[in-house]
Short mmCIF file of C-alpha atoms in Angstrom, two decimals:
data_model
loop_
_atom_site.label_atom_id
_atom_site.label_comp_id
_atom_site.label_asym_id
_atom_site.label_seq_id
_atom_site.Cartn_x
_atom_site.Cartn_y
_atom_site.Cartn_z
CA MET A 85 -21.54 -6.11 5.07
CA SER A 86 -24.06 -3.88 3.42
CA ARG A 87 -23.75 -3.07 -0.22
CA ALA A 88 -25.26 0.36 0.38
CA GLY A 89 -21.83 1.93 -0.22
CA ASP A 90 -22.31 1.49 -3.94
CA SER A 91 -24.76 4.37 -4.07
CA ARG A 92 -23.38 7.76 -4.87
CA ALA A 93 -24.92 9.60 -1.89
CA ASP A 94 -23.45 7.10 0.57
CA ASP A 95 -20.02 7.09 -1.03
CA PRO A 96 -19.01 10.57 -2.18
CA GLY A 97 -16.38 10.52 -4.89
CA LEU A 98 -16.72 6.73 -4.77
CA ALA A 99 -13.91 6.90 -2.20
CA ARG A 100 -14.91 3.63 -0.61
CA ALA A 101 -15.23 1.78 -3.91
CA ARG A 102 -11.84 3.09 -5.07
CA THR A 103 -10.25 2.04 -1.79
CA ARG A 104 -11.68 -1.47 -2.15
CA LEU A 105 -10.23 -1.68 -5.65
CA ALA A 106 -6.84 -0.50 -4.34
CA TRP A 107 -6.94 -3.34 -1.81
CA THR A 108 -7.74 -5.79 -4.62
CA ARG A 109 -4.75 -4.55 -6.64
CA THR A 110 -2.52 -4.94 -3.61
CA ALA A 111 -3.72 -8.50 -2.96
CA LEU A 112 -3.10 -9.32 -6.64
CA SER A 113 0.46 -7.96 -6.35
CA PHE A 114 1.11 -10.27 -3.42
CA ALA A 115 -0.37 -13.21 -5.37
CA ALA A 116 1.79 -12.45 -8.41
CA ILE A 117 4.97 -12.41 -6.33
CA GLY A 118 3.86 -15.59 -4.56
CA ALA A 119 3.34 -17.31 -7.90
CA VAL A 120 6.82 -16.31 -9.09
CA LEU A 121 8.37 -17.43 -5.80
CA LEU A 122 6.78 -20.89 -6.20
CA LYS A 123 9.20 -21.40 -9.08
CA LEU A 124 12.23 -20.48 -6.94
CA ASP A 125 11.28 -21.93 -3.57
CA LEU A 126 8.04 -23.83 -3.03
CA ALA A 127 7.71 -23.07 0.70
CA ALA A 128 8.42 -19.34 0.28
CA GLY A 129 5.92 -19.20 -2.57
CA PHE A 130 3.17 -20.75 -0.48
CA VAL A 131 3.90 -18.37 2.41
CA VAL A 132 3.52 -15.33 0.14
CA LEU A 133 0.40 -16.79 -1.51
CA ALA A 134 -1.07 -17.22 1.99
CA LEU A 135 -0.20 -13.57 2.68
CA SER A 136 -2.08 -12.55 -0.47
CA VAL A 137 -5.19 -14.27 0.92
CA LEU A 138 -4.66 -12.36 4.18
CA VAL A 139 -4.37 -9.05 2.29
CA TRP A 140 -7.53 -9.86 0.35
CA ALA A 141 -9.40 -10.68 3.57
CA VAL A 142 -8.19 -7.48 5.25
CA GLY A 143 -9.24 -5.53 2.16
CA ARG A 144 -12.79 -6.83 2.47
CA LEU A 145 -13.04 -4.75 5.63
CA ALA A 146 -12.07 -1.55 3.78
CA GLY A 147 -14.75 1.08 3.91
CA VAL A 148 -15.63 0.46 7.52
CA PRO A 149 -15.09 3.67 9.49
CA GLY A 150 -13.08 3.47 12.67
CA THR A 151 -9.39 4.23 12.46
CA SER A 152 -8.34 2.29 15.53
CA ALA A 153 -9.26 -0.98 13.81
CA ARG A 154 -7.78 0.31 10.54
CA ARG A 155 -4.46 1.06 12.20
CA GLY A 156 -3.74 -2.54 13.16
CA ARG A 157 -4.82 -3.82 9.76
CA LEU A 158 -2.47 -1.53 7.87
CA LEU A 159 0.39 -2.43 10.21
CA VAL A 160 -0.22 -6.09 9.35
CA ILE A 161 0.11 -5.26 5.65
CA ALA A 162 3.33 -3.27 6.16
CA LEU A 163 4.79 -6.15 8.17
CA ALA A 164 3.69 -8.65 5.51
CA VAL A 165 5.66 -6.73 2.87
CA THR A 166 8.65 -6.63 5.21
CA ALA A 167 8.35 -10.42 5.57
CA VAL A 168 8.24 -10.85 1.78
CA SER A 169 11.35 -8.70 1.54
CA ALA A 170 13.11 -10.86 4.16
CA VAL A 171 12.17 -14.03 2.25
CA ALA A 172 13.49 -12.49 -0.98
CA LEU A 173 16.69 -11.42 0.76
CA ALA A 174 17.25 -14.94 2.13
CA LEU A 175 16.66 -16.42 -1.33
CA ALA A 176 19.01 -13.92 -2.94
CA LEU A 177 21.78 -14.56 -0.41
CA PHE A 178 21.42 -18.28 0.31
CA GLY A 179 19.29 -19.55 -2.56
CA PRO A 180 20.67 -21.53 -5.50
CA GLN A 181 23.07 -19.62 -7.71
CA THR A 182 21.29 -19.63 -11.02
CA ALA A 183 22.81 -19.16 -14.45
CA GLY A 184 20.04 -16.71 -15.25
CA LEU A 185 17.66 -16.71 -18.17
CA HIS A 186 19.38 -16.93 -21.51
CA LEU A 187 16.86 -15.80 -24.04
CA MET B 237 -17.45 -1.64 12.61
CA GLY B 238 -20.76 -2.76 14.05
CA ASN B 239 -20.60 -0.40 17.02
CA VAL B 240 -20.79 2.68 14.80
CA PRO B 241 -24.43 3.43 14.09
CA ARG B 242 -25.11 4.28 10.49
CA ILE B 243 -26.83 7.59 10.04
CA PRO B 244 -29.11 7.65 7.00
CA ALA B 245 -27.86 9.97 4.26
CA GLY B 246 -29.41 13.40 4.42
CA ARG B 247 -30.29 13.11 8.09
CA GLU B 248 -26.87 13.61 9.62
CA THR B 249 -26.77 15.66 12.80
CA PRO B 250 -25.14 19.05 12.33
CA THR B 251 -21.95 19.31 14.35
CA ASP B 252 -21.79 23.11 14.26
CA GLY B 253 -23.92 26.03 13.30
CA SER B 254 -22.39 26.33 9.85
CA SER B 255 -23.55 22.90 8.75
CA PRO B 256 -25.26 22.97 5.38
CA THR B 257 -28.90 22.29 4.93
CA ASN B 258 -30.36 18.90 4.10
CA PRO B 259 -28.81 17.85 0.79
CA ALA B 260 -31.81 15.73 -0.05
CA VAL B 261 -33.93 18.86 -0.31
CA PRO B 262 -34.10 19.96 -3.97
CA GLY B 263 -32.81 23.45 -4.54
CA SER B 264 -30.37 23.27 -1.67
CA PRO B 265 -27.43 25.61 -2.29
CA VAL B 266 -24.92 22.92 -1.26
CA PRO B 267 -24.30 20.03 -3.68
CA PRO B 268 -24.85 16.66 -1.99
CA ALA B 269 -21.24 15.56 -2.58
CA ALA B 270 -20.00 18.41 -0.41
CA VAL B 271 -21.93 17.37 2.67
CA ALA B 272 -22.53 13.64 2.31
CA PRO B 273 -19.23 12.60 4.04
CA ALA B 274 -20.78 13.51 7.37
CA ALA B 275 -22.99 10.49 6.82
CA VAL B 276 -20.03 8.10 6.67
CA SER B 277 -17.66 9.67 9.23
CA PRO B 278 -18.25 8.93 12.89
CA PRO B 279 -18.08 11.97 15.19
CA GLY B 280 -14.52 13.00 16.01
CA GLU B 281 -13.13 11.36 12.89
CA PRO B 282 -11.87 13.27 9.82
CA ASP B 283 -13.81 13.37 6.58
CA ALA B 284 -14.07 9.77 5.37
CA ARG B 285 -12.82 10.77 1.93
CA PHE B 286 -9.50 11.98 3.37
CA THR B 287 -9.14 8.81 5.42
CA PHE B 288 -9.78 6.70 2.33
CA ALA B 289 -7.35 8.76 0.25
CA ASN B 290 -4.67 8.33 2.92
CA GLU B 291 -5.28 4.58 2.92
CA ARG B 292 -5.02 4.39 -0.88
CA THR B 293 -1.75 6.32 -0.81
CA PHE B 294 -0.40 3.80 1.68
CA LEU B 295 -1.55 0.91 -0.52
CA ALA B 296 0.09 2.46 -3.58
CA TRP B 297 3.40 2.64 -1.69
CA ILE B 298 2.93 -0.97 -0.57
CA ARG B 299 2.60 -2.06 -4.19
CA THR B 300 5.68 -0.02 -5.04
CA ALA B 301 7.54 -1.83 -2.25
CA LEU B 302 6.41 -5.22 -3.59
CA ALA B 303 7.53 -4.25 -7.09
CA LEU B 304 10.97 -3.29 -5.74
CA VAL B 305 11.29 -6.65 -3.96
CA ALA B 306 10.19 -8.51 -7.09
CA ALA B 307 12.62 -6.55 -9.27
CA GLY B 308 15.50 -7.18 -6.86
CA LEU B 309 14.79 -10.89 -6.70
CA ALA B 310 14.44 -11.11 -10.48
CA ILE B 311 17.83 -9.41 -10.93
CA VAL B 312 19.58 -11.86 -8.58
CA GLN B 313 17.82 -14.99 -9.84
CA LEU B 314 16.94 -14.41 -13.50
CA LEU B 315 19.62 -12.09 -14.85
CA PRO B 316 22.59 -13.85 -16.50
CA PRO B 317 25.71 -13.21 -14.37
CA PHE B 318 28.05 -10.36 -15.29
CA HIS B 319 31.28 -11.64 -16.85
CA GLY B 320 34.03 -11.75 -14.25
CA ILE B 321 31.97 -10.09 -11.49
CA ARG B 322 30.37 -12.79 -9.35
CA TRP B 323 28.70 -10.36 -6.93
CA GLY B 324 27.40 -8.10 -9.71
CA ARG B 325 23.77 -9.26 -9.60
CA HIS B 326 23.71 -9.11 -5.81
CA ALA B 327 25.13 -5.59 -5.82
CA ILE B 328 22.14 -4.23 -7.72
CA GLY B 329 19.41 -6.66 -6.60
CA ILE B 330 19.86 -6.63 -2.82
CA PRO B 331 19.60 -2.82 -2.42
CA LEU B 332 16.25 -2.98 -4.21
CA ILE B 333 14.98 -5.76 -1.91
CA LEU B 334 16.05 -3.78 1.17
CA LEU B 335 14.50 -0.61 -0.25
CA GLY B 336 11.21 -2.52 -0.57
CA ALA B 337 11.22 -3.27 3.17
CA ILE B 338 12.11 0.35 4.02
CA VAL B 339 9.34 1.74 1.78
CA ALA B 340 6.80 -0.59 3.44
CA VAL B 341 7.72 0.52 6.97
CA VAL B 342 8.07 4.24 6.14
CA SER B 343 4.77 4.29 4.24
CA TYR B 344 3.03 2.89 7.32
CA LEU B 345 4.62 5.55 9.57
CA GLU B 346 3.62 8.28 7.12
CA TRP B 347 0.07 6.94 6.90
CA ASP B 348 -0.15 7.03 10.71
CA ALA B 349 1.29 10.56 10.92
CA ASN B 350 -1.07 11.79 8.19
CA GLN B 351 -4.03 10.24 9.97
CA ARG B 352 -3.09 12.12 13.15
CA ALA B 353 -2.66 15.34 11.16
CA LEU B 354 -6.10 14.86 9.61
CA ARG B 355 -7.67 14.41 13.02
CA ARG B 356 -6.04 17.61 14.29
CA GLY B 357 -7.00 19.47 11.13
CA ASP B 358 -3.35 20.06 10.20
CA PRO B 359 -2.17 20.02 6.56
CA PRO B 360 -0.81 16.68 5.30
CA ARG B 361 2.84 16.02 6.04
CA HIS B 362 5.55 16.30 3.43
CA SER B 363 6.42 12.77 2.32
CA ARG B 364 10.11 11.77 2.28
CA LEU B 365 9.50 8.65 0.23
CA PRO B 366 9.71 10.12 -3.30
CA GLN B 367 13.14 11.59 -2.54
CA LEU B 368 14.37 8.35 -0.93
CA LEU B 369 13.11 6.28 -3.84
CA ALA B 370 14.56 8.62 -6.48
CA VAL B 371 18.02 8.69 -4.87
CA ILE B 372 18.34 4.94 -4.30
CA VAL B 373 16.83 3.85 -7.63
CA GLY B 374 19.12 6.39 -9.33
CA LEU B 375 22.18 4.97 -7.57
CA VAL B 376 21.17 1.40 -8.44
CA ALA B 377 20.70 2.38 -12.09
CA LEU B 378 24.14 4.00 -12.07
CA ALA B 379 25.69 0.86 -10.53
CA ALA B 380 23.94 -1.30 -13.14
CA ALA B 381 25.32 0.87 -15.94
CA VAL B 382 28.86 0.67 -14.51
CA LEU B 383 28.60 -3.14 -14.11
CA ALA B 384 27.32 -3.53 -17.66
CA LEU B 385 30.20 -1.43 -18.99
CA ILE B 386 33.07 -3.08 -17.11
CA SER B 387 31.82 -6.65 -17.65
CA SER B 388 31.49 -6.38 -21.42
#
């Protein structure tokens, strides 16, 4: 991918750069949840960490015009979050009953 | 992707008679920022800045959804149980986890609808998500307050 998008004339309002950063934040959110899940359920944690890598990879493509390709990518992200929610729901319902943190 | 030829900035083809003059020419009445998007939008596509903004809005909702899931899971797994109410943590955590899934799906549908509206030149659609989020988070907060009161 060209780095030409960093120049102001090519990227008005730095829209592309800001979108790339938004993708990075989103991938980091996935990674943070994956890291926390590792503590509760190793397999679920690794699944979500793998999803964070997927989000990061999809985000690398941000800034490429062409909405038809974009459409499928964003659907993948929405479904990934739904999957994380399903994993969390399963853990909440069938996971170990913890005594909670007593600080 | 690779099949979209990149047009060098300042040499974009005018799509209609009202197109501004070459922004690279000094003294042009139109600031470059106002015309440059034509260089990054393929023909038939909306202004790239609007497309990017729509995508960032979607991503912001996705992060909100993830935060809701994380909060719900933390309530069920990390919060000490309410005295005498075994289902107390589930009652406030599980709605948040489900809300996370709903926000993810609805934000995708709204992104898609907004993208269509952009292409037609319509105004952006009115998002239902803030209202949904406000109502459900408010109800969960109320339930949490009630649980805290009756378990103490």
